[in-house]
Coordinates of C-alpha atoms in Angstrom, one line a residue:
Chain A
Q1202 CA 158.3 -31.7 117.8
I1203 CA 156.3 -34.8 117.1
H1204 CA 156.1 -36.0 113.5
L1205 CA 154.5 -38.6 111.5
V1206 CA 155.4 -39.1 108.2
Q1207 CA 154.1 -41.9 105.8
S1208 CA 155.4 -42.9 102.6
G1209 CA 154.1 -42.0 99.1
A1210 CA 151.4 -42.7 96.8
E1211 CA 150.8 -46.1 95.6
V1212 CA 149.0 -47.5 92.6
R1213 CA 148.3 -51.2 92.5
K1214 CA 146.3 -53.5 90.3
P1215 CA 143.0 -55.7 91.9
G1216 CA 144.0 -58.7 93.7
A1217 CA 147.1 -56.9 94.8
S1218 CA 148.9 -55.8 98.0
V1219 CA 150.1 -52.5 99.1
K1220 CA 152.2 -52.0 102.7
V1221 CA 152.1 -48.3 104.0
S1222 CA 154.8 -47.2 106.3
C1223 CA 154.3 -44.4 109.1
K1224 CA 157.8 -43.2 110.7
T1225 CA 157.5 -41.2 113.9
S1226 CA 160.2 -38.8 115.7
G1227 CA 160.0 -36.5 118.5
Y1228 CA 158.6 -38.7 121.4
T1229 CA 159.4 -42.5 122.9
F1230 CA 158.0 -44.9 120.3
T1231 CA 156.8 -47.6 122.8
T1232 CA 154.9 -45.3 124.9
Y1233 CA 151.9 -44.9 122.2
S1234 CA 150.0 -47.2 119.8
F1235 CA 148.6 -46.3 116.4
A1236 CA 145.7 -46.4 114.6
W1237 CA 145.0 -46.6 111.2
V1238 CA 142.1 -44.7 109.4
R1239 CA 141.1 -44.7 105.5
Q1240 CA 139.1 -41.8 103.6
A1241 CA 137.7 -42.9 100.6
P1242 CA 137.4 -39.9 97.9
G1243 CA 134.5 -37.6 99.1
Q1244 CA 133.8 -40.3 102.0
G1245 CA 133.9 -40.0 105.5
L1246 CA 136.8 -41.5 108.1
E1247 CA 136.7 -45.1 108.4
W1248 CA 138.8 -47.2 111.2
L1249 CA 140.7 -50.1 110.1
G1250 CA 142.2 -51.0 113.4
W1251 CA 145.0 -50.5 115.8
V1252 CA 148.3 -51.8 117.1
N1253 CA 149.9 -51.6 120.1
T1254 CA 154.0 -50.9 120.1
H1255 CA 154.5 -52.4 123.4
N1256 CA 153.3 -55.9 122.8
D1257 CA 152.1 -56.0 119.3
N1258 CA 148.3 -56.6 120.0
T1259 CA 146.2 -55.8 117.3
N1260 CA 142.4 -55.8 116.6
Y1261 CA 141.3 -55.2 113.3
E1262 CA 137.6 -53.7 112.0
Q1263 CA 135.8 -57.3 111.4
S1264 CA 135.1 -56.6 107.6
F1265 CA 139.1 -56.4 107.0
Q1266 CA 140.0 -59.8 109.1
G1267 CA 142.0 -61.8 106.8
R1268 CA 143.5 -59.4 104.3
I1269 CA 144.8 -56.7 106.8
T1270 CA 147.8 -56.4 108.7
M1271 CA 149.5 -53.9 111.1
T1272 CA 152.9 -54.0 112.5
T1273 CA 155.7 -52.0 114.0
D1274 CA 159.4 -52.0 114.0
T1275 CA 160.5 -50.2 117.3
S1276 CA 164.2 -50.2 116.0
A1277 CA 163.0 -48.0 113.3
N1278 CA 160.3 -46.0 115.1
T1279 CA 158.1 -47.3 112.4
A1280 CA 154.4 -48.3 111.9
Y1281 CA 153.0 -50.3 109.0
L1282 CA 149.9 -51.2 107.4
E1283 CA 149.5 -54.0 104.9
L1284 CA 146.3 -54.5 103.0
K1285 CA 146.3 -57.7 100.5
S1286 CA 143.5 -58.9 97.5
L1287 CA 143.2 -55.0 96.6
R1288 CA 139.9 -54.1 95.3
S1289 CA 138.8 -50.8 93.5
D1290 CA 136.8 -49.6 96.5
D1291 CA 140.1 -49.8 98.6
T1292 CA 141.4 -46.6 96.6
A1293 CA 141.4 -44.1 99.4
I1294 CA 143.7 -41.8 101.7
Y1295 CA 145.1 -43.9 103.9
Y1296 CA 146.2 -42.2 107.7
C1297 CA 148.4 -43.4 110.5
A1298 CA 147.2 -42.0 113.7
R1299 CA 149.1 -41.9 117.5
K1300 CA 147.1 -43.1 120.1
P1301 CA 147.4 -43.9 123.8
S1302 CA 147.5 -47.7 124.7
F1303 CA 144.9 -47.7 127.0
W1304 CA 142.2 -49.8 125.5
G1305 CA 139.4 -47.7 125.6
A1306 CA 141.4 -44.3 123.8
T1307 CA 139.8 -43.2 120.8
N1308 CA 141.8 -39.7 121.1
F1309 CA 143.8 -39.9 118.0
D1310 CA 146.2 -37.1 118.7
Y1311 CA 148.7 -36.7 116.0
W1312 CA 148.2 -38.2 112.3
G1313 CA 150.6 -38.4 109.4
Q1314 CA 149.9 -36.8 106.4
G1315 CA 148.1 -39.6 104.8
T1316 CA 148.9 -42.1 101.9
L1317 CA 146.9 -42.2 98.7
V1318 CA 146.4 -45.7 97.4
I1319 CA 145.2 -46.4 94.2
V1320 CA 143.5 -49.6 92.5
S1321 CA 142.9 -49.4 89.3
S1322 CA 143.6 -52.1 86.5
Chain B
Q612 CA 128.8 -52.1 112.3
S613 CA 127.1 -49.0 111.2
A614 CA 128.7 -45.4 111.4
L615 CA 127.6 -42.9 114.2
T616 CA 124.9 -40.4 113.0
Q617 CA 125.9 -37.2 112.4
P618 CA 123.8 -34.3 110.3
A619 CA 125.0 -33.8 106.9
S620 CA 125.5 -30.2 107.2
V621 CA 125.2 -27.1 109.5
S622 CA 125.9 -23.6 109.1
G623 CA 125.8 -20.3 111.4
S624 CA 127.1 -16.8 111.2
L625 CA 130.1 -15.4 112.2
G626 CA 130.3 -14.7 116.1
Q627 CA 127.6 -17.2 116.7
S628 CA 127.2 -20.9 118.2
I629 CA 126.5 -24.0 116.7
T630 CA 126.0 -27.9 117.7
I631 CA 126.7 -30.9 116.3
S632 CA 125.3 -34.2 117.5
C633 CA 126.7 -37.4 117.0
I634 CA 124.1 -40.4 117.6
G635 CA 125.2 -43.7 118.5
T636 CA 123.7 -46.7 120.8
S637 CA 123.6 -48.2 124.1
S638 CA 126.7 -50.2 123.2
D639 CA 128.8 -47.3 122.1
I640 CA 128.2 -43.7 123.2
G641 CA 125.7 -44.6 125.7
I642 CA 128.0 -46.7 127.9
Y643 CA 131.5 -45.6 127.4
N644 CA 133.0 -42.1 127.8
F645 CA 135.3 -42.4 125.1
V646 CA 134.3 -39.9 122.4
S647 CA 136.4 -37.9 120.6
W648 CA 135.9 -35.0 118.0
Y649 CA 137.9 -34.2 115.1
Q650 CA 138.2 -31.2 112.7
Q651 CA 139.2 -31.7 108.8
H652 CA 140.0 -28.8 106.4
P653 CA 139.9 -30.0 102.6
G654 CA 143.3 -32.0 101.8
K655 CA 144.3 -32.1 105.3
A656 CA 144.8 -34.9 108.0
P657 CA 142.0 -34.9 110.9
K658 CA 142.8 -32.6 114.0
L659 CA 141.6 -33.9 117.5
L660 CA 139.4 -31.2 119.3
I661 CA 137.8 -33.5 122.1
Y662 CA 138.3 -36.3 123.7
D663 CA 137.0 -38.3 126.5
V664 CA 133.6 -36.6 125.8
T665 CA 134.7 -33.2 127.4
E666 CA 138.4 -32.9 127.5
R667 CA 140.2 -30.6 125.3
P668 CA 143.7 -31.1 124.3
S669 CA 146.4 -28.8 124.9
G670 CA 146.5 -26.1 122.1
V671 CA 142.8 -26.4 121.0
S672 CA 140.7 -23.0 121.5
N673 CA 138.2 -23.3 124.5
R674 CA 135.8 -22.2 121.9
F675 CA 135.2 -25.9 121.4
S676 CA 133.2 -27.8 123.8
G677 CA 132.0 -31.6 124.2
S678 CA 129.0 -33.1 126.3
K679 CA 127.2 -36.0 125.9
S680 CA 123.5 -37.2 126.8
G681 CA 122.6 -40.6 126.8
N682 CA 123.3 -42.0 123.5
T683 CA 123.9 -38.8 121.8
A684 CA 127.2 -36.8 121.9
S685 CA 127.1 -32.9 120.9
L686 CA 130.0 -30.8 119.7
T687 CA 129.4 -26.6 120.2
I688 CA 131.5 -24.3 118.8
S689 CA 131.0 -20.5 120.2
G690 CA 132.1 -17.5 118.5
L691 CA 132.4 -19.0 115.0
Q692 CA 135.3 -18.0 112.9
A693 CA 135.8 -18.4 109.1
E694 CA 138.4 -20.8 109.7
D695 CA 135.9 -23.2 111.7
E696 CA 134.6 -24.2 108.1
A697 CA 135.2 -27.4 108.0
D698 CA 134.2 -30.9 108.0
Y699 CA 133.6 -32.5 111.7
Y700 CA 133.8 -36.2 112.8
C701 CA 132.9 -37.9 115.9
N702 CA 134.1 -41.2 117.2
S703 CA 133.2 -43.8 119.9
Y704 CA 134.6 -47.0 121.3
T705 CA 132.2 -49.6 120.9
G706 CA 133.4 -52.1 123.7
I707 CA 134.6 -54.9 121.5
S708 CA 138.1 -53.1 121.2
T709 CA 136.8 -51.5 118.1
V710 CA 136.2 -47.8 117.2
L711 CA 133.4 -46.1 115.3
F712 CA 133.5 -42.8 113.3
G713 CA 130.4 -40.7 112.4
V714 CA 129.5 -40.1 109.1
G715 CA 131.3 -36.2 109.4
T716 CA 129.3 -33.1 109.1
K717 CA 130.1 -30.1 106.9
L718 CA 130.0 -26.6 108.8
T719 CA 129.4 -23.9 106.7
V720 CA 130.0 -20.3 108.2
L721 CA 128.0 -17.7 106.5

């Protein structure tokens, strides 16, 4: 069975950074890529970017350029999302999702359970 | 980029069919057949229902179907069941290696 298990909830002050992990099992890690998606309280889904596990190529939503980093650790079958210079409007549930590595693929077929990040002074 | 346009809410009675639209532009839905649909129940992660406009992943009920015409994609749910009550989101590839989600539609089953 395929599982994506994310790290636990985090509370940060404005200006701080947070790193969320997404540990996978049940399939060969490098045969798929990852997308990261967030959902603010009561709001819709927002795509943040994706990372290719095979070559570490990334592509980020433009509005996050400069403060977002997506990485993977193939030895640990884990993907990571780091967001810096946090603001209160970064408060959201952050999801990792598996996607085919094909450039146009938007089918995120397996999702983590979500990690709540709260940014508050 | 703005989110794809979806109706805020739709409703239907048990056993009926409903359709949710997802309106994009000639730069995303209109030119690429990379449209997916997701179902999200409260407090849960989204679930993939449809991908590549019309394809259904293994295990997803054939009551869910997708289509596209021009810049608009659509999700149809036939034989509505109580458990279909949820939020539904579309997404599309945009051609600059990015993805846009729709604003989401709340489905109420009467």
